[in-house]
CSV table of C-alpha atoms in Angstrom, one decimal:
chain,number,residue,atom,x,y,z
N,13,UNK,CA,40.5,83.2,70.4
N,14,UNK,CA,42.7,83.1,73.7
N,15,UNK,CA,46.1,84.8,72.7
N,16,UNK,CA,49.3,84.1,74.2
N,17,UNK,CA,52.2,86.2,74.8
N,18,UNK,CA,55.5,85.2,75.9
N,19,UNK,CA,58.4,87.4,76.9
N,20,UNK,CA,61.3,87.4,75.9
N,21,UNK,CA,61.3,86.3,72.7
N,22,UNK,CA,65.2,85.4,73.5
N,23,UNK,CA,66.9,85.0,77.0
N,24,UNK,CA,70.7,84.2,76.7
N,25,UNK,CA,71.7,83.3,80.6
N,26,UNK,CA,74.9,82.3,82.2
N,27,UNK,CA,75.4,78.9,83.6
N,28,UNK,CA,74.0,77.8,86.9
N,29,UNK,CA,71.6,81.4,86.8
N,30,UNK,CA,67.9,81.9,86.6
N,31,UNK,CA,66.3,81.7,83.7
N,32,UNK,CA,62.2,83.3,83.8
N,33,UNK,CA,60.6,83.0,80.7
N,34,UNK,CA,56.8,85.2,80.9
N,35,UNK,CA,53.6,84.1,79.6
N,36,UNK,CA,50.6,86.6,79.1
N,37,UNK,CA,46.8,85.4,78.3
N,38,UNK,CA,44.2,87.3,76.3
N,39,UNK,CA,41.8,86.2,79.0
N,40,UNK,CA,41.7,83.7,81.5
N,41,UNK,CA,42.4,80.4,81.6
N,42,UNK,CA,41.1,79.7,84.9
N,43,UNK,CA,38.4,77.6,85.3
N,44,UNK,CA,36.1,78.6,88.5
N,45,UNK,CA,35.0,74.9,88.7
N,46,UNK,CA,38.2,73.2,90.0
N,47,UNK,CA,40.1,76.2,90.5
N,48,UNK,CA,42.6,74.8,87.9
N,49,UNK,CA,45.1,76.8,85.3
N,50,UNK,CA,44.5,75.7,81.9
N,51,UNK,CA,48.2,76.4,80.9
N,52,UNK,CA,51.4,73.9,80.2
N,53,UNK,CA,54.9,74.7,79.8
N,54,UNK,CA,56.8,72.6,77.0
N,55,UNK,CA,60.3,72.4,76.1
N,56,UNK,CA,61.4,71.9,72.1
N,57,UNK,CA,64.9,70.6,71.3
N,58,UNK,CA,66.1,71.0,67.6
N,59,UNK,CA,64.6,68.0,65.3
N,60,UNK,CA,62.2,66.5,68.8
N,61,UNK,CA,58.4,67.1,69.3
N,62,UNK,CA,57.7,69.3,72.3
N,63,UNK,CA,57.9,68.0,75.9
N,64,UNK,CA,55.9,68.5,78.8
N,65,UNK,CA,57.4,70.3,81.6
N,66,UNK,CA,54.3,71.8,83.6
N,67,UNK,CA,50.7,71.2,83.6
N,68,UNK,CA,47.9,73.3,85.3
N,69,UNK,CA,50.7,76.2,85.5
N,70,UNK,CA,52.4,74.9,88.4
N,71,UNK,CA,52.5,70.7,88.3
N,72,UNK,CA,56.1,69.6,87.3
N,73,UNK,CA,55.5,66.9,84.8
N,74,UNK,CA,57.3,63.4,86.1
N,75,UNK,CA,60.8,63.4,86.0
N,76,UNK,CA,61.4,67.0,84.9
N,77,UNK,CA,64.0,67.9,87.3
N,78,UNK,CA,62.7,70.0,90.2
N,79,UNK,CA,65.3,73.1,89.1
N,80,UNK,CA,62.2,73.9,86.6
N,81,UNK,CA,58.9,75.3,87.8
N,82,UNK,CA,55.7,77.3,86.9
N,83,UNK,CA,53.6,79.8,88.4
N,84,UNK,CA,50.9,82.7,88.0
N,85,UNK,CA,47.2,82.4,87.5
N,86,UNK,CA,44.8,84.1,85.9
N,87,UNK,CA,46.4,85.4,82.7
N,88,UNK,CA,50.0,86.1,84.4
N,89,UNK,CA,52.3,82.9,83.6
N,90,UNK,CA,56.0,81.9,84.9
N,91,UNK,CA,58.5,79.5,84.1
N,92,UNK,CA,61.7,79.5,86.5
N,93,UNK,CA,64.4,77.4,85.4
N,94,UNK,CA,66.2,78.2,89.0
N,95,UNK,CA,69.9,77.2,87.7
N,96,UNK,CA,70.3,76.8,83.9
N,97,UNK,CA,72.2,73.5,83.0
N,98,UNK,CA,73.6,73.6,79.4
N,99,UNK,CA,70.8,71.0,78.5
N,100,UNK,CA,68.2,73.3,78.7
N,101,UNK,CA,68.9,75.0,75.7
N,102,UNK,CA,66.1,75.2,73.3
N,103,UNK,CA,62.4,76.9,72.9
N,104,UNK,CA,60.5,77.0,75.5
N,105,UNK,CA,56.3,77.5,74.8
N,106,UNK,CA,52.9,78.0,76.8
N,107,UNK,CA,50.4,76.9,75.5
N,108,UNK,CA,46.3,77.6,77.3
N,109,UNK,CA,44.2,74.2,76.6
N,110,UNK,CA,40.9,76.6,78.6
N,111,UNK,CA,39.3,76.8,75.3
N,112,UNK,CA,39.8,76.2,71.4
N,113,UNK,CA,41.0,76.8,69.4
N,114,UNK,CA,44.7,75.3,72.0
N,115,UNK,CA,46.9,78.9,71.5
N,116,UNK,CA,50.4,78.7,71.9
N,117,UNK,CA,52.9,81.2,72.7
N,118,UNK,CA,55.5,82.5,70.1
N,119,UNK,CA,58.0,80.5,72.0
N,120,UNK,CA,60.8,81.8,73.7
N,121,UNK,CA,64.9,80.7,72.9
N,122,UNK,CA,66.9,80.0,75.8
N,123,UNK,CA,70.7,80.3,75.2
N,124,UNK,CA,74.1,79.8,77.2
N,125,UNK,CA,75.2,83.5,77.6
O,8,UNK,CA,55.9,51.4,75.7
O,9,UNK,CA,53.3,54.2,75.3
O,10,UNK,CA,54.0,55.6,71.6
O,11,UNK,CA,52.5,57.6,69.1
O,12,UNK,CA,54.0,57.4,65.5
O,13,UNK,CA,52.6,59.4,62.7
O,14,UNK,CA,52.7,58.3,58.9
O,15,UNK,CA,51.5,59.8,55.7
O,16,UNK,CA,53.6,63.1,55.4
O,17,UNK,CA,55.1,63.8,52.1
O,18,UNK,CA,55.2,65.7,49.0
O,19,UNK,CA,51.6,67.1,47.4
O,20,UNK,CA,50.9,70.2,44.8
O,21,UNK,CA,48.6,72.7,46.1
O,22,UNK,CA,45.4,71.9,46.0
O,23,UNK,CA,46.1,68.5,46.5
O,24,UNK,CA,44.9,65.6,49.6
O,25,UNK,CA,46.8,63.7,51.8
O,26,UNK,CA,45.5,61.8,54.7
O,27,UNK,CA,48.1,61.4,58.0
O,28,UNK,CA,47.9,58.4,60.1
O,29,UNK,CA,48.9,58.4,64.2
O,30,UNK,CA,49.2,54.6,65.2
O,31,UNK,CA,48.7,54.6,69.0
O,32,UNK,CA,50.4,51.6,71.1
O,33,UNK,CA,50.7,51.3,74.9
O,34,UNK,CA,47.5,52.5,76.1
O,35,UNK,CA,44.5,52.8,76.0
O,36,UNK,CA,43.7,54.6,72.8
O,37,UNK,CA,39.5,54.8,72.8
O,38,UNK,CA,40.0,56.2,76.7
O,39,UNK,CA,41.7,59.6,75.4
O,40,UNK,CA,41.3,62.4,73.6
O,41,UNK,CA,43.7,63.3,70.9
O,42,UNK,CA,44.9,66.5,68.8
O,43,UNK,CA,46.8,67.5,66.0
O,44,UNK,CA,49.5,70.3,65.8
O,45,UNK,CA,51.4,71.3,63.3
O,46,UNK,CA,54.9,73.4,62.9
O,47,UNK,CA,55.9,75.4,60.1
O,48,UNK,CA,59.8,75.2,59.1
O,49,UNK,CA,61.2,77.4,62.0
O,50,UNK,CA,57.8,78.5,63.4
O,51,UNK,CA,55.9,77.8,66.3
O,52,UNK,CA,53.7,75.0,67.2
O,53,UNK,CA,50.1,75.4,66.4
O,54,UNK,CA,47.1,73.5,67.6
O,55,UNK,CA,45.2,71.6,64.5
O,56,UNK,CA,42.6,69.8,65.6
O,57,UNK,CA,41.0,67.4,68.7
O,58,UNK,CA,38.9,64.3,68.7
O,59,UNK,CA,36.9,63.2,71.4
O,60,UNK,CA,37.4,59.4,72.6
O,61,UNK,CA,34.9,58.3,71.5
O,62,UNK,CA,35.4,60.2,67.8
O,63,UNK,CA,31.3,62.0,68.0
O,64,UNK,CA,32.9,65.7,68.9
O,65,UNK,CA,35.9,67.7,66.7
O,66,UNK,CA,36.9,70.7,66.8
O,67,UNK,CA,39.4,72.9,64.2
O,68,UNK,CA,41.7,75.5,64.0
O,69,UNK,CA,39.9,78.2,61.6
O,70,UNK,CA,42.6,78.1,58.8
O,71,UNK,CA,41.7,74.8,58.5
O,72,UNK,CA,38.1,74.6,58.5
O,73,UNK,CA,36.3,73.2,55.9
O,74,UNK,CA,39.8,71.6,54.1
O,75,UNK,CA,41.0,68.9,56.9
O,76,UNK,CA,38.7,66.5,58.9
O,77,UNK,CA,40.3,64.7,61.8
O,78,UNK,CA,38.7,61.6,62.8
O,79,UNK,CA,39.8,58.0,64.7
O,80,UNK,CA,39.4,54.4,64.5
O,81,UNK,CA,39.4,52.7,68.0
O,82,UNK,CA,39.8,49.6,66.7
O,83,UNK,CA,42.7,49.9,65.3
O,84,UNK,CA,43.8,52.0,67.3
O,85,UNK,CA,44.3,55.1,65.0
O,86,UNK,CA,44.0,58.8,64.8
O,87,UNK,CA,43.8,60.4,61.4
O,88,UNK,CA,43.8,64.1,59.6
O,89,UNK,CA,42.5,64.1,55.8
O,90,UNK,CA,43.5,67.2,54.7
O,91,UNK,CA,42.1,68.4,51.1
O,92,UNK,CA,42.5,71.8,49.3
O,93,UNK,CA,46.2,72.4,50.7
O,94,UNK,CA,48.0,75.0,50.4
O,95,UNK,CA,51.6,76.1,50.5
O,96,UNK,CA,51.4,77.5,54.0
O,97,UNK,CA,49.6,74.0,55.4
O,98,UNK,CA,54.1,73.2,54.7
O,99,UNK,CA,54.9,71.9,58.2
O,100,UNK,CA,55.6,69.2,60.4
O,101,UNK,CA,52.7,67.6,61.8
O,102,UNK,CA,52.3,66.0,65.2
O,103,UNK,CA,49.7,64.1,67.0
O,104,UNK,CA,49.4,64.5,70.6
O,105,UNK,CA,47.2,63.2,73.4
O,106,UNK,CA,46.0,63.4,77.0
O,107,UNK,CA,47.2,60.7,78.6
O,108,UNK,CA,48.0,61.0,81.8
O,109,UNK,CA,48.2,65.1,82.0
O,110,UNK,CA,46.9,67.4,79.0
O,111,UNK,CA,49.1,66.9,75.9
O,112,UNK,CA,51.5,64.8,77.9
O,113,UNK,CA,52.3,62.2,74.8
O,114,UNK,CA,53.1,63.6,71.7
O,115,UNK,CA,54.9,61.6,67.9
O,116,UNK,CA,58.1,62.4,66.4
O,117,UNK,CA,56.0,63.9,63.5
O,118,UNK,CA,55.5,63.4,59.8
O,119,UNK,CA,56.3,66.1,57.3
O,120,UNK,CA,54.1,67.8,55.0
O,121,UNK,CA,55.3,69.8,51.8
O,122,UNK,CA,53.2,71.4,49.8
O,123,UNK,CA,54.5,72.8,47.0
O,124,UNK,CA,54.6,72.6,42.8
């Protein structure tokens, strides 16, 4: 199985600062083929199912604002939330759809510092 | 609208069955494939279970392997999860998700599953 590994676990940030939020692979999760990241980004809000933010590591999901992005490849994930609103509090998980069994990360809770 | 909505969570003693029911509407449901994940009380999401389209090809997590079966009915539109010998730690909230436009891009509100005496 494809482990994932976020860091931080927690990440309290100020306010209109940058928020970067780590995800570590077992193993790839690049497929050679199409050259494409097996690895989304989802946002969790108390008491609502997870939300798509990125897809393929580093396509913003429509109508996620454009302050959030993803990078990395390989096994070396990034979200960047580039200027922390206070609506962006909540989990944060990656989650590698290369191969099952679909691992997510432990998730990672942003807070207003 | 596109919508999932899952149905069947409740109450069941160990060792007991339920089956969960994920009514697709808005789509195309027989075009995608489709997944369960489940969530513990205050844990982390973790993948289930995925269905081809056309419902020939599954795949499961490995602590549920052998106890839940997920399966589909195009016709009507419907993803289910049978799940038999449960046990306390199958407690969680269960979701069903697809690939609709992107991978796991549509996702339920959920349906609760206790399992306890």
């Amino acid at each position: 199985d494809i482990v994932m590994t976020q860091s931080p676990d927690s990440l309290a940030v100020s306010l209109g600062e940058r928020a970067t939020i780590n995800c570590k692979s077992s193993q790839s999760v690049l497929y050679s083929s199409n050259n494409k990241n097996n690895l989304g980004w989802y946002q969790q809000k108390p008491g609502q199912p997870p939300k798509l933010l990125i897809y393929w590591a580093s396509t913003r999901e429509s109508g996620v604002p454009d302050r959030f992005s993803g990078s990395g490849s390989g096994t070396d994930f990034t979200l960047t939330i580039s200027s922390l609103q206070a609506e962006d509090v909540a989990v944060y998980y990656c989650q590698q759809y290369y191969s099952t069994p679909y691992t997510f990360g432990q998730g990672t809770k942003l807070e207003i510092k | 609208e596109v919508q999932l909505v899952e149905s069947g969570g409740g109450l069941v003693q160990p060792g007991g069955s339920l089956r969960l029911s994920c009514a697709a509407s808005g789509f195309t449901f027989s075009n995608h494939w489709m997944h369960w994940v489940r969530q513990a009380p205050g844990k982390g999401l973790v993948w289930v279970s995925r269905i081809n389209s056309d419902g020939i090809s599954t795949n499961d997590a490995d602590s549920v392997k052998g106890r839940f079966t997920i399966s589909r009915d195009n016709a009507k539109n419907t993803l289910y999860l049978q799940m038999n010998s449960l046990r306390a730690e199958d407690t969680a909230v269960y979701y069903c998700a697809s690939t609709y436009l992107r991978p796991f891009d549509l996702w339920g509100r959920g349906t609760l599953v206790t399992v306890s005496s």
